[in-house]
């Protein structure tokens, strides 16, 4: 199974799989609440001592492991991480913190033994590592997620447009 994922649209894994006629599911790897790390403070724009909720899941499509997702949210947004059963975005929507935009950064990595075992691929298999910060319509950061997507199962596609210069110079052609 190979999936194509557009980079121009913010959507949940659950919605993406449903749109493809696939059944999404999640295996909960861990859930916790605690003080934010320095990296989490920076990513979420929090103050030292602020609490965060962490939700780490293995995401599956038709029972096939596709991605490892590690989501961190301010505790004021997600006070109880145990309420996340399937779609994190459904929970955020219900709590009034639905993201409307996000910034994503991605690059190629090789999976370590633990990650590879979770995804059912050999160690050192290629993967796409994605960091995403999601924002509400008011600009509040509500999510910082780092994910590992199987490189043999995902193609990320971006549609690009060329902006036309105000005027073309002959020497620019």
C-alpha positions as a Python dict, from the first residue, in 0.01 Angstrom:
ca = {
    (1, 'X'): (0, 0, 0),
    (2, 'X'): (138, 341, -99),
    (3, 'X'): (-45, 661, -1),
    (4, 'X'): (-18, 1007, -147),
    (5, 'X'): (-52, 1289, 106),
    (6, 'X'): (-95, 1652, -5),
    (7, 'X'): (111, 1902, 191),
    (8, 'X'): (-126, 2189, 117),
    (9, 'X'): (-412, 2075, 344),
    (10, 'X'): (-428, 2030, 722),
    (11, 'X'): (-624, 1718, 807),
    (12, 'X'): (-619, 1437, 1057),
    (13, 'X'): (-481, 1090, 991),
    (14, 'X'): (-832, 955, 1057),
    (15, 'X'): (-986, 1184, 792),
    (16, 'X'): (-705, 1107, 544),
    (17, 'X'): (-756, 733, 572),
    (18, 'X'): (-1135, 761, 558),
    (19, 'X'): (-1110, 968, 237),
    (20, 'X'): (-911, 680, 84),
    (21, 'X'): (-1165, 419, 195),
    (22, 'X'): (-926, 281, 457),
    (23, 'X'): (-1002, 207, 820),
    (24, 'X'): (-775, 402, 1052),
    (25, 'X'): (-689, 288, 1399),
    (26, 'X'): (-441, 371, 1671),
    (27, 'X'): (-238, 177, 1920),
    (28, 'X'): (-177, 391, 2226),
    (29, 'X'): (194, 376, 2310),
    (30, 'X'): (181, 619, 2603),
    (31, 'X'): (-16, 909, 2751),
    (32, 'X'): (108, 1144, 3018),
    (33, 'X'): (90, 1491, 3166),
    (34, 'X'): (389, 1674, 3310),
    (35, 'X'): (616, 1976, 3293),
    (36, 'X'): (712, 2084, 2941),
    (37, 'X'): (1068, 2020, 2827),
    (38, 'X'): (1274, 2311, 2695),
    (39, 'X'): (1199, 2208, 2333),
    (40, 'X'): (827, 2178, 2410),
    (41, 'X'): (824, 2519, 2580),
    (42, 'X'): (977, 2675, 2270),
    (43, 'X'): (755, 2492, 2021),
    (44, 'X'): (433, 2572, 2207),
    (45, 'X'): (523, 2922, 2328),
    (46, 'X'): (483, 2823, 2693),
    (47, 'X'): (645, 2949, 3013),
    (48, 'X'): (875, 2745, 3239),
    (49, 'X'): (667, 2530, 3473),
    (50, 'X'): (372, 2504, 3233),
    (51, 'X'): (226, 2156, 3200),
    (52, 'X'): (173, 1964, 2878),
    (53, 'X'): (-14, 1650, 2779),
    (54, 'X'): (163, 1394, 2563),
    (55, 'X'): (-7, 1138, 2340),
    (56, 'X'): (217, 887, 2162),
    (57, 'X'): (46, 655, 1915),
    (58, 'X'): (112, 407, 1640),
    (59, 'X'): (-123, 489, 1351),
    (60, 'X'): (-253, 211, 1129),
    (61, 'X'): (-445, 191, 800),
    (62, 'X'): (-642, -130, 749),
    (63, 'X'): (-434, -279, 1031),
    (64, 'X'): (-99, -191, 868),
    (65, 'X'): (135, 30, 1075),
    (66, 'X'): (189, 357, 887),
    (67, 'X'): (322, 617, 1132),
    (68, 'X'): (442, 686, 1484),
    (69, 'X'): (292, 1010, 1617),
    (70, 'X'): (414, 1193, 1926),
    (71, 'X'): (179, 1482, 2006),
    (72, 'X'): (239, 1741, 2277),
    (73, 'X'): (-32, 1991, 2374),
    (74, 'X'): (-61, 2255, 2645),
    (75, 'X'): (-255, 2104, 2937),
    (76, 'X'): (-504, 2391, 2919),
    (77, 'X'): (-593, 2261, 2569),
    (78, 'X'): (-592, 1891, 2659),
    (79, 'X'): (-611, 1851, 3040),
    (80, 'X'): (-672, 1475, 3022),
    (81, 'X'): (-483, 1288, 2746),
    (82, 'X'): (-686, 972, 2816),
    (83, 'X'): (-982, 1124, 2626),
    (84, 'X'): (-791, 1073, 2298),
    (85, 'X'): (-907, 738, 2163),
    (86, 'X'): (-886, 776, 1785),
    (87, 'X'): (-868, 1127, 1638),
    (88, 'X'): (-684, 1396, 1833),
    (89, 'X'): (-836, 1662, 1607),
    (90, 'X'): (-1189, 1541, 1691),
    (91, 'X'): (-1107, 1593, 2060),
    (92, 'X'): (-958, 1937, 1989),
    (93, 'X'): (-1269, 2028, 1789),
    (94, 'X'): (-1497, 1919, 2074),
    (95, 'X'): (-1292, 2125, 2324),
    (96, 'X'): (-1297, 2439, 2105),
    (97, 'X'): (-930, 2426, 2002),
    (98, 'X'): (-954, 2304, 1644),
    (99, 'X'): (-643, 2395, 1445),
    (100, 'X'): (-702, 2596, 1130),
    (101, 'X'): (-343, 2616, 1003),
    (102, 'X'): (-7, 2453, 1067),
    (103, 'X'): (361, 2482, 990),
    (104, 'X'): (532, 2157, 896),
    (105, 'X'): (895, 2069, 852),
    (106, 'X'): (996, 1734, 708),
    (107, 'X'): (1312, 1549, 623),
    (108, 'X'): (1431, 1197, 551),
    (109, 'X'): (1561, 980, 835),
    (110, 'X'): (1654, 619, 899),
    (111, 'X'): (1445, 435, 1157),
    (112, 'X'): (1613, 302, 1467),
    (113, 'X'): (1541, -54, 1587),
    (114, 'X'): (1249, 42, 1814),
    (115, 'X'): (1079, 261, 1551),
    (116, 'X'): (1132, -1, 1280),
    (117, 'X'): (984, -274, 1501),
    (118, 'X'): (673, -64, 1566),
    (119, 'X'): (629, 4, 1193),
    (120, 'X'): (704, -354, 1089),
    (121, 'X'): (1002, -270, 869),
    (122, 'X'): (1375, -352, 894),
    (123, 'X'): (1598, -127, 1109),
    (124, 'X'): (1758, 158, 914),
    (125, 'X'): (1459, 171, 676),
    (126, 'X'): (1392, 516, 531),
    (127, 'X'): (1118, 728, 683),
    (128, 'X'): (984, 1080, 665),
    (129, 'X'): (1018, 1272, 989),
    (130, 'X'): (762, 1551, 1021),
    (131, 'X'): (736, 1819, 1288),
    (132, 'X'): (411, 2014, 1292),
    (133, 'X'): (299, 2313, 1496),
    (134, 'X'): (-75, 2374, 1468),
    (135, 'X'): (-256, 2699, 1539),
    (136, 'X'): (-616, 2802, 1607),
    (137, 'X'): (-784, 3077, 1406),
    (138, 'X'): (-671, 3326, 1674),
    (139, 'X'): (-306, 3221, 1631),
    (140, 'X'): (-275, 3018, 1952),
    (141, 'X'): (-35, 2721, 1925),
    (142, 'X'): (-233, 2413, 2029),
    (143, 'X'): (-21, 2122, 1910),
    (144, 'X'): (338, 2019, 1850),
    (145, 'X'): (362, 1679, 1685),
    (146, 'X'): (663, 1485, 1566),
    (147, 'X'): (590, 1185, 1346),
    (148, 'X'): (775, 912, 1161),
    (149, 'X'): (601, 800, 841),
    (150, 'X'): (708, 486, 660),
    (151, 'X'): (914, 586, 358),
    (152, 'X'): (790, 283, 162),
    (153, 'X'): (425, 375, 214),
    (154, 'X'): (398, 753, 182),
    (155, 'X'): (453, 1009, -90),
    (156, 'X'): (406, 1368, 21),
    (157, 'X'): (294, 1592, -262),
    (158, 'X'): (301, 1972, -275),
    (159, 'X'): (133, 2177, -545),
    (160, 'X'): (339, 2484, -623),
    (161, 'X'): (255, 2792, -823),
    (162, 'X'): (497, 3036, -978),
    (163, 'X'): (436, 3396, -889),
    (164, 'X'): (458, 3620, -1192),
    (165, 'X'): (701, 3909, -1162),
    (166, 'X'): (553, 4254, -1209),
    (167, 'X'): (740, 4286, -1535),
    (168, 'X'): (983, 4066, -1718),
    (169, 'X'): (1324, 4195, -1812),
    (170, 'X'): (1480, 4063, -2132),
    (171, 'X'): (1798, 3973, -1948),
    (172, 'X'): (1596, 3763, -1694),
    (173, 'X'): (1480, 3514, -1956),
}
